[in-house]
Coordinates of N, CA, C and O in Angstrom, one line a residue:
X261 N 26.2 -19.4 -10.4 CA 24.9 -18.9 -10.0 C 24.0 -20.1 -9.7 O 24.0 -21.1 -10.4
X262 N 23.2 -20.0 -8.6 CA 22.4 -21.1 -8.2 C 21.5 -21.7 -9.2 O 21.4 -22.9 -9.4
X263 N 20.7 -20.9 -10.0 CA 19.9 -21.5 -11.0 C 20.6 -22.4 -12.0 O 20.2 -23.5 -12.4
X264 N 21.8 -21.9 -12.5 CA 22.6 -22.6 -13.4 C 23.1 -23.9 -12.8 O 23.0 -25.0 -13.5
X265 N 23.6 -23.9 -11.6 CA 24.1 -25.1 -11.0 C 23.0 -26.1 -10.8 O 23.2 -27.3 -11.0
X266 N 21.8 -25.6 -10.4 CA 20.7 -26.6 -10.2 C 20.2 -27.1 -11.5 O 19.8 -28.3 -11.6
X267 N 20.2 -26.3 -12.6 CA 19.8 -26.8 -13.9 C 20.8 -28.0 -14.3 O 20.3 -29.0 -14.9
X268 N 22.0 -27.8 -14.0 CA 23.0 -28.8 -14.4 C 22.8 -30.1 -13.6 O 23.2 -31.2 -14.0
X269 N 22.1 -30.0 -12.4 CA 21.8 -31.2 -11.6 C 20.5 -31.8 -11.9 O 20.0 -32.6 -11.2
X270 N 19.8 -31.3 -13.0 CA 18.6 -31.8 -13.4 C 17.3 -31.1 -12.9 O 16.2 -31.6 -13.2
X271 N 17.5 -30.0 -12.2 CA 16.3 -29.2 -11.8 C 15.7 -28.4 -12.9 O 16.5 -28.0 -13.8
X272 N 14.4 -28.3 -12.9 CA 13.8 -27.3 -13.8 C 14.0 -26.0 -13.1 O 13.7 -25.8 -11.9
X273 N 14.4 -24.9 -13.8 CA 14.7 -23.6 -13.1 C 13.7 -22.6 -13.8 O 13.7 -22.4 -15.0
X274 N 12.9 -22.0 -12.9 CA 11.9 -21.1 -13.3 C 11.9 -19.8 -12.6 O 12.2 -19.8 -11.4
X275 N 11.7 -18.7 -13.3 CA 11.7 -17.4 -12.6 C 10.3 -16.7 -12.9 O 9.7 -16.9 -14.0
X276 N 9.8 -16.0 -12.0 CA 8.6 -15.2 -12.1 C 8.8 -13.8 -11.6 O 9.2 -13.6 -10.5
X277 N 8.4 -12.9 -12.4 CA 8.3 -11.5 -12.0 C 7.1 -10.9 -12.7 O 7.0 -10.9 -13.9
X278 N 6.1 -10.4 -11.9 CA 4.8 -9.9 -12.5 C 4.9 -8.7 -13.3 O 3.9 -8.2 -13.7
X279 N 6.1 -8.1 -13.4 CA 6.2 -6.8 -14.2 C 6.8 -7.2 -15.6 O 7.0 -8.4 -15.9
X280 N 7.0 -6.2 -16.4 CA 7.5 -6.4 -17.8 C 8.9 -7.0 -17.8 O 9.7 -6.7 -16.9
X281 N 9.2 -7.9 -18.7 CA 10.5 -8.6 -18.8 C 11.6 -7.6 -19.0 O 12.8 -7.9 -18.6
X282 N 11.4 -6.5 -19.6 CA 12.5 -5.5 -19.9 C 12.9 -4.8 -18.6 O 14.0 -4.2 -18.6
X283 N 12.1 -4.8 -17.5 CA 12.5 -4.1 -16.3 C 13.8 -4.7 -15.8 O 13.9 -5.9 -15.5
X284 N 14.8 -3.8 -15.7 CA 16.1 -4.2 -15.2 C 16.7 -5.3 -16.1 O 17.5 -6.1 -15.7
X285 N 16.3 -5.4 -17.3 CA 16.8 -6.3 -18.4 C 16.7 -7.8 -17.9 O 17.5 -8.6 -18.2
X286 N 15.7 -8.1 -17.1 CA 15.5 -9.5 -16.7 C 15.4 -10.5 -17.8 O 15.9 -11.6 -17.7
X287 N 14.8 -10.1 -18.9 CA 14.7 -11.0 -20.1 C 16.0 -11.3 -20.6 O 16.2 -12.4 -21.3
X288 N 17.1 -10.5 -20.4 CA 18.4 -10.8 -20.8 C 19.2 -11.6 -19.8 O 19.8 -12.6 -20.2
X289 N 19.2 -11.2 -18.6 CA 20.1 -11.8 -17.6 C 19.5 -13.1 -16.9 O 20.3 -13.9 -16.4
X290 N 18.2 -13.2 -16.9 CA 17.7 -14.4 -16.3 C 18.1 -15.7 -17.0 O 18.6 -16.7 -16.4
X291 N 18.1 -15.8 -18.4 CA 18.6 -17.0 -19.0 C 20.1 -17.2 -18.8 O 20.6 -18.3 -18.6
X292 N 20.9 -16.1 -18.7 CA 22.3 -16.2 -18.5 C 22.5 -16.7 -17.1 O 23.5 -17.5 -16.8
X293 N 21.7 -16.4 -16.1 CA 21.8 -16.9 -14.7 C 21.4 -18.3 -14.6 O 21.7 -19.0 -13.6
X294 N 20.8 -18.9 -15.6 CA 20.4 -20.3 -15.6 C 19.0 -20.6 -15.6 O 18.6 -21.8 -15.4
X295 N 18.1 -19.6 -15.7 CA 16.7 -19.9 -15.7 C 16.2 -20.4 -17.1 O 16.5 -19.8 -18.1
X296 N 15.7 -21.6 -17.1 CA 15.2 -22.2 -18.3 C 13.9 -21.6 -18.8 O 13.6 -21.6 -20.0
X297 N 13.0 -21.3 -17.8 CA 11.8 -20.6 -18.2 C 11.6 -19.4 -17.3 O 12.0 -19.4 -16.1
X298 N 11.1 -18.3 -17.9 CA 10.8 -17.1 -17.2 C 9.4 -16.6 -17.5 O 9.0 -16.6 -18.7
X299 N 8.7 -16.2 -16.5 CA 7.4 -15.6 -16.7 C 7.4 -14.2 -16.3 O 7.9 -13.8 -15.2
X300 N 6.7 -13.3 -17.1 CA 6.7 -11.9 -16.9 C 5.3 -11.4 -17.3 O 4.5 -12.2 -17.8
X301 N 5.1 -10.1 -17.1 CA 3.8 -9.5 -17.5 C 3.5 -9.8 -19.0 O 2.4 -10.1 -19.4
X302 N 4.6 -9.7 -19.8 CA 4.4 -9.9 -21.3 C 4.6 -11.3 -21.7 O 4.4 -11.6 -22.9
X303 N 4.9 -12.2 -20.8 CA 4.9 -13.7 -21.0 C 4.5 -14.4 -19.8 O 5.3 -14.9 -19.0
X304 N 3.2 -14.3 -19.5 CA 2.7 -14.7 -18.1 C 2.6 -16.2 -17.8 O 2.5 -17.0 -18.7
X305 N 2.7 -16.5 -16.6 CA 2.5 -17.8 -16.1 C 1.0 -18.1 -16.2 O 0.5 -19.2 -16.5
X306 N 0.2 -17.0 -15.9 CA -1.3 -17.1 -16.0 C -1.8 -15.7 -16.1 O -1.1 -14.7 -15.6
X307 N -2.9 -15.5 -16.7 CA -3.5 -14.2 -16.8 C -4.3 -14.0 -15.5 O -5.3 -14.7 -15.3
X308 N -3.8 -13.1 -14.7 CA -4.5 -12.8 -13.4 C -4.7 -11.3 -13.4 O -4.2 -10.5 -14.2
X309 N -5.4 -10.8 -12.3 CA -5.7 -9.4 -12.2 C -4.4 -8.6 -12.1 O -3.3 -9.1 -11.6
X310 N -4.5 -7.3 -12.5 CA -3.4 -6.4 -12.4 C -3.6 -5.5 -11.2 O -4.7 -5.2 -10.8
X311 N -2.5 -5.1 -10.6 CA -2.6 -4.3 -9.4 C -2.7 -2.9 -9.7 O -2.3 -2.4 -10.7
X312 N -3.2 -2.2 -8.7 CA -3.4 -0.7 -8.8 C -2.0 0.0 -8.5 O -1.7 1.0 -9.0
X313 N -1.3 -0.6 -7.6 CA -0.1 0.0 -7.0 C 1.1 -0.1 -7.9 O 2.0 0.7 -7.8
X314 N 1.1 -1.1 -8.8 CA 2.3 -1.4 -9.6 C 1.9 -1.9 -10.9 O 0.9 -2.7 -11.0
X315 N 2.5 -1.6 -12.0 CA 2.1 -2.1 -13.3 C 2.5 -3.5 -13.6 O 3.4 -3.8 -14.2
X316 N 1.7 -4.4 -12.9 CA 2.0 -5.8 -13.0 C 0.9 -6.6 -12.4 O -0.1 -6.1 -12.0
X317 N 1.1 -8.0 -12.4 CA 0.2 -8.9 -11.8 C 0.2 -8.8 -10.3 O 1.2 -8.6 -9.7
X318 N -1.0 -9.1 -9.7 CA -1.1 -9.1 -8.2 C -0.6 -10.5 -7.7 O -1.0 -11.5 -8.2
X319 N 0.3 -10.4 -6.8 CA 1.0 -11.6 -6.3 C 0.1 -12.6 -5.7 O 0.2 -13.8 -6.0
X320 N -0.9 -12.2 -4.9 CA -1.8 -13.2 -4.3 C -2.6 -14.0 -5.3 O -2.9 -15.2 -5.1
X321 N -2.8 -13.4 -6.5 CA -3.6 -14.1 -7.5 C -2.7 -15.1 -8.3 O -3.2 -16.0 -8.9
X322 N -1.4 -14.9 -8.2 CA -0.4 -15.9 -8.8 C -0.2 -17.1 -8.0 O 0.3 -18.1 -8.5
X323 N -0.4 -17.1 -6.7 CA -0.1 -18.2 -5.8 C -0.6 -19.5 -6.3 O 0.1 -20.5 -6.4
X324 N -1.9 -19.7 -6.7 CA -2.4 -21.0 -7.2 C -1.6 -21.5 -8.4 O -1.4 -22.7 -8.5
X325 N -1.2 -20.6 -9.2 CA -0.5 -21.0 -10.5 C 1.0 -21.4 -10.1 O 1.5 -22.3 -10.7
X326 N 1.6 -20.7 -9.2 CA 2.9 -21.1 -8.7 C 2.8 -22.5 -8.1 O 3.7 -23.4 -8.3
X327 N 1.8 -22.7 -7.2 CA 1.7 -24.0 -6.5 C 1.5 -25.1 -7.6 O 2.1 -26.2 -7.4
X328 N 0.7 -24.8 -8.6 CA 0.5 -25.8 -9.7 C 1.8 -26.2 -10.4 O 2.1 -27.3 -10.7
X329 N 2.6 -25.1 -10.6 CA 3.9 -25.3 -11.3 C 4.8 -26.2 -10.4 O 5.6 -27.1 -10.9
X330 N 4.8 -25.9 -9.1 CA 5.6 -26.8 -8.1 C 5.1 -28.2 -8.1 O 5.9 -29.1 -8.1
X331 N 3.8 -28.4 -8.2 CA 3.3 -29.8 -8.2 C 3.6 -30.5 -9.5 O 3.7 -31.7 -9.5
X332 N 3.7 -29.8 -10.6 CA 4.0 -30.4 -11.9 C 5.4 -30.8 -12.1 O 5.7 -31.4 -13.2
X333 N 6.3 -30.4 -11.2 CA 7.7 -30.7 -11.4 C 8.3 -31.4 -10.2 O 8.2 -30.9 -9.1
X334 N 9.0 -32.5 -10.4 CA 9.6 -33.2 -9.3 C 10.7 -32.5 -8.7 O 10.9 -32.4 -7.5
X335 N 11.6 -32.0 -9.5 CA 12.7 -31.2 -9.1 C 12.7 -29.8 -9.7 O 12.9 -29.7 -10.9
X336 N 12.4 -28.8 -8.9 CA 12.2 -27.5 -9.4 C 12.8 -26.4 -8.5 O 12.7 -26.6 -7.3
X337 N 13.5 -25.5 -9.1 CA 13.9 -24.3 -8.4 C 13.1 -23.1 -8.9 O 13.2 -22.8 -10.1
X338 N 12.2 -22.6 -8.1 CA 11.2 -21.6 -8.6 C 11.6 -20.3 -7.9 O 11.4 -20.2 -6.7
X339 N 12.1 -19.3 -8.6 CA 12.4 -18.0 -8.1 C 11.3 -17.0 -8.4 O 11.0 -16.8 -9.6
X340 N 10.7 -16.4 -7.4 CA 9.6 -15.5 -7.6 C 9.9 -14.2 -6.9 O 10.0 -14.1 -5.7
X341 N 10.1 -13.1 -7.7 CA 10.2 -11.8 -7.1 C 8.8 -11.2 -7.1 O 8.2 -10.9 -8.1
X342 N 8.3 -11.0 -5.9 CA 6.9 -10.4 -5.8 C 6.9 -8.9 -5.9 O 7.9 -8.3 -5.9
X343 N 5.7 -8.4 -6.2 CA 5.6 -7.0 -6.4 C 4.8 -6.2 -5.4 O 5.0 -5.1 -5.0
X344 N 3.7 -6.9 -4.8 CA 2.8 -6.1 -4.0 C 3.4 -5.7 -2.7 O 2.8 -4.8 -2.0
X345 N 4.5 -6.2 -2.3 CA 5.1 -5.8 -1.0 C 6.0 -4.6 -1.3 O 7.0 -4.3 -0.5
X346 N 5.8 -3.9 -2.4 CA 6.7 -2.8 -2.8 C 5.8 -1.6 -2.9 O 4.6 -1.6 -3.3
X347 N 6.4 -0.4 -2.6 CA 5.7 0.9 -2.7 C 5.2 1.2 -4.1 O 5.9 0.8 -5.0
X348 N 4.1 1.8 -4.3 CA 3.2 2.3 -3.3 C 2.3 1.1 -2.8 O 2.1 0.2 -3.6
X349 N 1.7 1.2 -1.7 CA 0.9 0.1 -1.1 C -0.6 0.5 -1.2 O -1.1 1.1 -0.3
X350 N -1.2 0.1 -2.2 CA -2.6 0.6 -2.5 C -3.5 -0.4 -1.8 O -3.5 -1.6 -2.1
X351 N -4.4 0.1 -1.0 CA -5.4 -0.8 -0.3 C -6.3 -1.4 -1.3 O -6.9 -2.4 -1.0
X352 N -6.4 -0.9 -2.5 CA -7.3 -1.5 -3.5 C -6.8 -2.8 -4.0 O -7.5 -3.6 -4.7
X353 N -5.5 -3.1 -3.7 CA -4.9 -4.4 -4.1 C -5.2 -5.5 -3.1 O -5.0 -6.6 -3.4
X354 N -5.8 -5.1 -2.0 CA -6.2 -6.1 -1.0 C -7.4 -6.9 -1.5 O -8.4 -6.2 -1.9
X355 N -7.4 -8.2 -1.4 CA -8.6 -9.0 -1.8 C -9.6 -9.0 -0.7 O -10.8 -9.0 -0.9
X356 N -9.1 -9.1 0.6 CA -9.9 -9.2 1.8 C -9.4 -8.1 2.7 O -8.6 -8.4 3.6
X357 N -9.9 -6.9 2.6 CA -9.4 -5.8 3.5 C -9.9 -6.1 4.9 O -11.0 -6.3 5.2
X358 N -8.9 -6.2 5.8 CA -9.1 -6.4 7.2 C -8.7 -5.0 7.9 O -7.6 -4.8 8.1
X359 N -9.7 -4.2 8.1 CA -9.5 -2.9 8.7 C -9.2 -2.9 10.2 O -8.9 -1.9 10.7
X360 N -9.4 -4.1 10.8 CA -9.2 -4.1 12.2 C -7.8 -4.5 12.7 O -7.4 -4.3 13.8
X361 N -7.0 -5.1 11.8 CA -5.7 -5.7 12.1 C -4.7 -4.6 12.5 O -4.0 -4.8 13.5
X362 N -4.6 -3.5 11.9 CA -3.6 -2.5 12.2 C -3.7 -2.0 13.6 O -2.7 -1.9 14.3
X363 N -4.9 -1.5 14.0 CA -5.0 -1.0 15.4 C -4.7 -2.1 16.4 O -4.1 -1.8 17.5
X364 N -5.0 -3.4 16.1 CA -4.6 -4.5 17.0 C -3.1 -4.6 17.2 O -2.7 -5.1 18.3
X365 N -2.3 -4.3 16.2 CA -0.9 -4.4 16.4 C -0.2 -3.1 16.5 O 1.0 -3.0 16.4
X366 N -0.9 -2.0 16.7 CA -0.4 -0.7 16.9 C 0.1 0.1 15.7 O 0.9 1.0 15.8
X367 N -0.4 -0.3 14.5 CA -0.1 0.5 13.3 C -1.3 1.5 13.0 O -2.4 1.1 13.0
X368 N -0.9 2.7 12.7 CA -1.9 3.7 12.2 C -2.4 3.4 10.8 O -1.6 2.8 10.0
X369 N -3.6 3.7 10.5 CA -4.1 3.6 9.1 C -3.1 4.4 8.2 O -2.6 5.4 8.6
X370 N -3.0 3.9 7.0 CA -2.1 4.6 6.0 C -1.2 3.6 5.3 O -1.4 2.4 5.3
X371 N -0.1 4.2 4.8 CA 0.8 3.4 4.0 C 1.5 2.3 4.7 O 1.5 1.2 4.1
X372 N 1.9 2.5 5.9 CA 2.6 1.4 6.7 C 1.6 0.3 7.0 O 1.9 -0.9 6.8
X373 N 0.4 0.6 7.3 CA -0.7 -0.3 7.6 C -1.0 -1.1 6.3 O -1.1 -2.4 6.3
X374 N -1.2 -0.4 5.2 CA -1.5 -1.1 3.9 C -0.4 -2.1 3.5 O -0.6 -3.2 3.0
X375 N 0.9 -1.7 3.7 CA 2.0 -2.6 3.4 C 1.9 -3.8 4.3 O 2.1 -4.9 3.8
X376 N 1.7 -3.7 5.6 CA 1.5 -4.8 6.4 C 0.4 -5.7 6.0 O 0.5 -6.9 5.9
X377 N -0.8 -5.1 5.7 CA -1.9 -5.9 5.3 C -1.7 -6.7 4.0 O -2.1 -7.8 3.8
X378 N -1.0 -6.1 3.0 CA -0.7 -6.7 1.8 C 0.2 -7.9 2.0 O 0.0 -9.0 1.5
X379 N 1.2 -7.8 2.9 CA 2.1 -8.9 3.2 C 1.4 -10.0 3.9 O 1.6 -11.2 3.7
X380 N 0.6 -9.6 4.9 CA -0.2 -10.6 5.7 C -1.1 -11.4 4.8 O -1.2 -12.6 4.9
X381 N -1.8 -10.7 3.8 CA -2.7 -11.4 2.9 C -1.9 -12.4 2.1 O -2.3 -13.5 1.8
X382 N -0.7 -12.0 1.6 CA 0.1 -12.8 0.8 C 0.5 -14.1 1.6 O 0.4 -15.2 1.1
X383 N 1.0 -13.9 2.8 CA 1.5 -15.0 3.6 C 0.3 -15.9 4.1 O 0.4 -17.1 4.1
X384 N -0.9 -15.3 4.4 CA -2.0 -16.1 4.7 C -2.4 -17.0 3.5 O -2.7 -18.2 3.7
X385 N -2.4 -16.4 2.3 CA -2.8 -17.2 1.1 C -1.8 -18.3 0.8 O -2.1 -19.4 0.5
X386 N -0.5 -17.9 0.9 CA 0.5 -18.9 0.6 C 0.5 -20.0 1.6 O 0.6 -21.2 1.3
X387 N 0.3 -19.6 2.9 CA 0.3 -20.7 4.0 C -0.9 -21.6 3.8 O -0.7 -22.9 3.9
X388 N -2.0 -21.1 3.4 CA -3.2 -22.0 3.1 C -2.9 -22.9 1.9 O -3.4 -24.1 1.9
X389 N -2.2 -22.4 0.9 CA -1.9 -23.2 -0.3 C -0.8 -24.2 -0.1 O -1.0 -25.3 -0.7
X390 N 0.2 -24.0 0.7 CA 1.3 -25.0 0.8 C 0.9 -26.1 1.7 O 1.7 -27.1 1.8
X391 N -0.2 -26.0 2.5 CA -0.5 -27.1 3.3 C -1.4 -28.1 2.6 O -1.8 -29.1 3.2
X392 N -1.8 -27.9 1.4 CA -2.6 -28.8 0.6 C -1.7 -29.9 0.1 O -0.5 -29.8 0.0
X393 N -2.3 -31.1 -0.2 CA -1.5 -32.2 -0.7 C -0.8 -31.9 -1.9 O -1.1 -31.1 -2.7
X394 N 0.3 -32.6 -2.1 CA 1.1 -32.5 -3.3 C 2.4 -31.7 -3.2 O 3.2 -31.6 -4.1
X395 N 2.7 -31.2 -2.0 CA 3.9 -30.4 -1.9 C 4.8 -30.9 -0.8 O 5.7 -30.3 -0.3
X396 N 4.6 -32.2 -0.3 CA 5.4 -32.8 0.7 C 6.9 -32.7 0.3 O 7.2 -33.1 -0.8
X397 N 7.7 -32.3 1.2 CA 9.2 -32.2 0.9 C 9.6 -30.9 0.2 O 10.8 -30.7 0.0
X398 N 8.7 -30.1 -0.1 CA 9.0 -28.8 -0.8 C 9.6 -27.8 0.3 O 9.1 -27.7 1.4
X399 N 10.7 -27.3 -0.1 CA 11.4 -26.2 0.7 C 11.1 -24.9 0.1 O 11.2 -24.7 -1.1
X400 N 10.7 -24.0 1.0 CA 10.4 -22.6 0.5 C 11.3 -21.7 1.3 O 11.3 -21.7 2.6
X401 N 12.0 -20.8 0.7 CA 12.8 -19.8 1.3 C 12.3 -18.4 0.8 O 12.3 -18.1 -0.4
X402 N 11.8 -17.6 1.8 CA 11.3 -16.3 1.5 C 12.3 -15.3 2.0 O 12.7 -15.3 3.2
X403 N 12.8 -14.5 1.1 CA 13.9 -13.6 1.4 C 13.5 -12.1 1.0 O 13.0 -11.9 -0.1
X404 N 13.7 -11.2 2.0 CA 13.6 -9.8 1.6 C 14.8 -9.3 0.9 O 15.8 -9.9 1.0
X405 N 14.6 -8.2 0.1 CA 15.8 -7.7 -0.6 C 16.2 -6.3 -0.1 O 17.3 -5.9 -0.3
X406 N 15.3 -5.7 0.6 CA 15.7 -4.4 1.2 C 14.5 -3.9 2.1 O 13.4 -4.4 2.0
X407 N 14.8 -2.9 2.9 CA 13.8 -2.3 3.8 C 12.8 -1.7 2.8 O 13.1 -1.0 1.9
X408 N 11.5 -1.9 3.1 CA 10.5 -1.3 2.2 C 10.5 0.2 2.2 O 10.7 0.8 3.3
X409 N 10.4 0.8 1.0 CA 10.3 2.3 1.0 C 8.9 2.8 1.3 O 8.0 2.1 1.0
X410 N 8.9 3.9 1.9 CA 7.6 4.6 2.2 C 7.7 6.0 1.8 O 8.8 6.7 1.9
X411 N 6.6 6.6 1.3 CA 6.5 7.9 0.8 C 6.0 8.9 1.9 O 6.2 10.1 1.8
X412 N 5.3 8.4 2.9 CA 4.6 9.2 3.8 C 5.2 9.3 5.2 O 4.6 9.9 6.1
X413 N 6.3 8.7 5.5 CA 6.9 8.7 6.8 C 8.1 7.9 6.9 O 8.4 7.1 6.0
X414 N 8.8 8.0 8.0 CA 10.0 7.2 8.3 C 9.6 6.1 9.3 O 9.2 6.4 10.4
X415 N 9.7 4.9 8.8 CA 9.3 3.7 9.6 C 10.5 2.9 9.9 O 10.4 1.7 10.1
X416 N 11.7 3.5 10.0 CA 12.9 2.7 10.2 C 12.9 1.9 11.5 O 13.4 0.8 11.5
X417 N 12.2 2.4 12.5 CA 12.1 1.7 13.8 C 11.3 0.4 13.7 O 11.5 -0.5 14.5
X418 N 10.6 0.2 12.6 CA 9.8 -1.0 12.4 C 10.7 -2.2 11.8 O 10.2 -3.3 11.6
X419 N 11.9 -1.9 11.4 CA 12.7 -2.8 10.7 C 14.1 -2.9 11.3 O 14.6 -1.9 11.8
X420 N 14.7 -4.1 11.2 CA 16.1 -4.3 11.8 C 17.1 -3.8 10.8 O 17.1 -4.2 9.6
X421 N 17.9 -2.8 11.2 CA 18.9 -2.2 10.3 C 19.9 -3.2 9.9 O 20.4 -4.0 10.7
X422 N 20.3 -3.1 8.6 CA 21.3 -3.9 8.0 C 21.1 -5.5 8.1 O 22.1 -6.2 8.1
X423 N 19.9 -5.9 8.2 CA 19.6 -7.3 8.3 C 18.6 -7.6 7.2 O 17.6 -6.9 7.0
X424 N 18.8 -8.7 6.5 CA 17.9 -9.1 5.4 C 17.0 -10.2 6.0 O 17.5 -11.3 6.4
X425 N 15.7 -10.0 6.1 CA 14.8 -11.0 6.8 C 14.6 -12.1 5.8 O 14.6 -12.0 4.6
X426 N 14.5 -13.3 6.4 CA 14.1 -14.5 5.6 C 13.3 -15.5 6.5 O 13.4 -15.5 7.7
X427 N 12.6 -16.3 5.8 CA 11.9 -17.4 6.4 C 12.2 -18.7 5.6 O 12.1 -18.7 4.4
X428 N 12.5 -19.8 6.3 CA 12.8 -21.0 5.6 C 11.7 -22.0 6.1 O 11.6 -22.4 7.2
X429 N 10.9 -22.5 5.1 CA 9.8 -23.4 5.4 C 10.2 -24.8 4.8 O 10.6 -24.8 3.7

């Protein structure tokens, strides 16, 4: 497993999931996978606001703390499973609601629009944070794990079937 192999090579291996550690037994299998430190709702990286849509910490509020953890470690593998890009997509979780963006890109107001706005806010905040000094040479790989679920409609046409999206920065 990658965390274990990297730990053997001297990396600090850290995992973050803003929900409770018992969800999917992450508190049990994360250490087995090789994570030396794990942060959860019940053992937080930082106390930040909780989301309306999911019983856990809001991702965008964790970004400054994740960036600080990256800056504090020369060699670190930091695995972060985010929550806000998961159903339900509550517009109350948006810090800066941009009500104009969805019509500009052809999305109707509602669940799909809220999902897009939450992801956009996350990427905008992350992008602004990683361009600050202290992260030169840092590699970031953002990987989706499945097509987002929706309760109010079928949005399959918005996603590439059988492809896992990723971005390597």
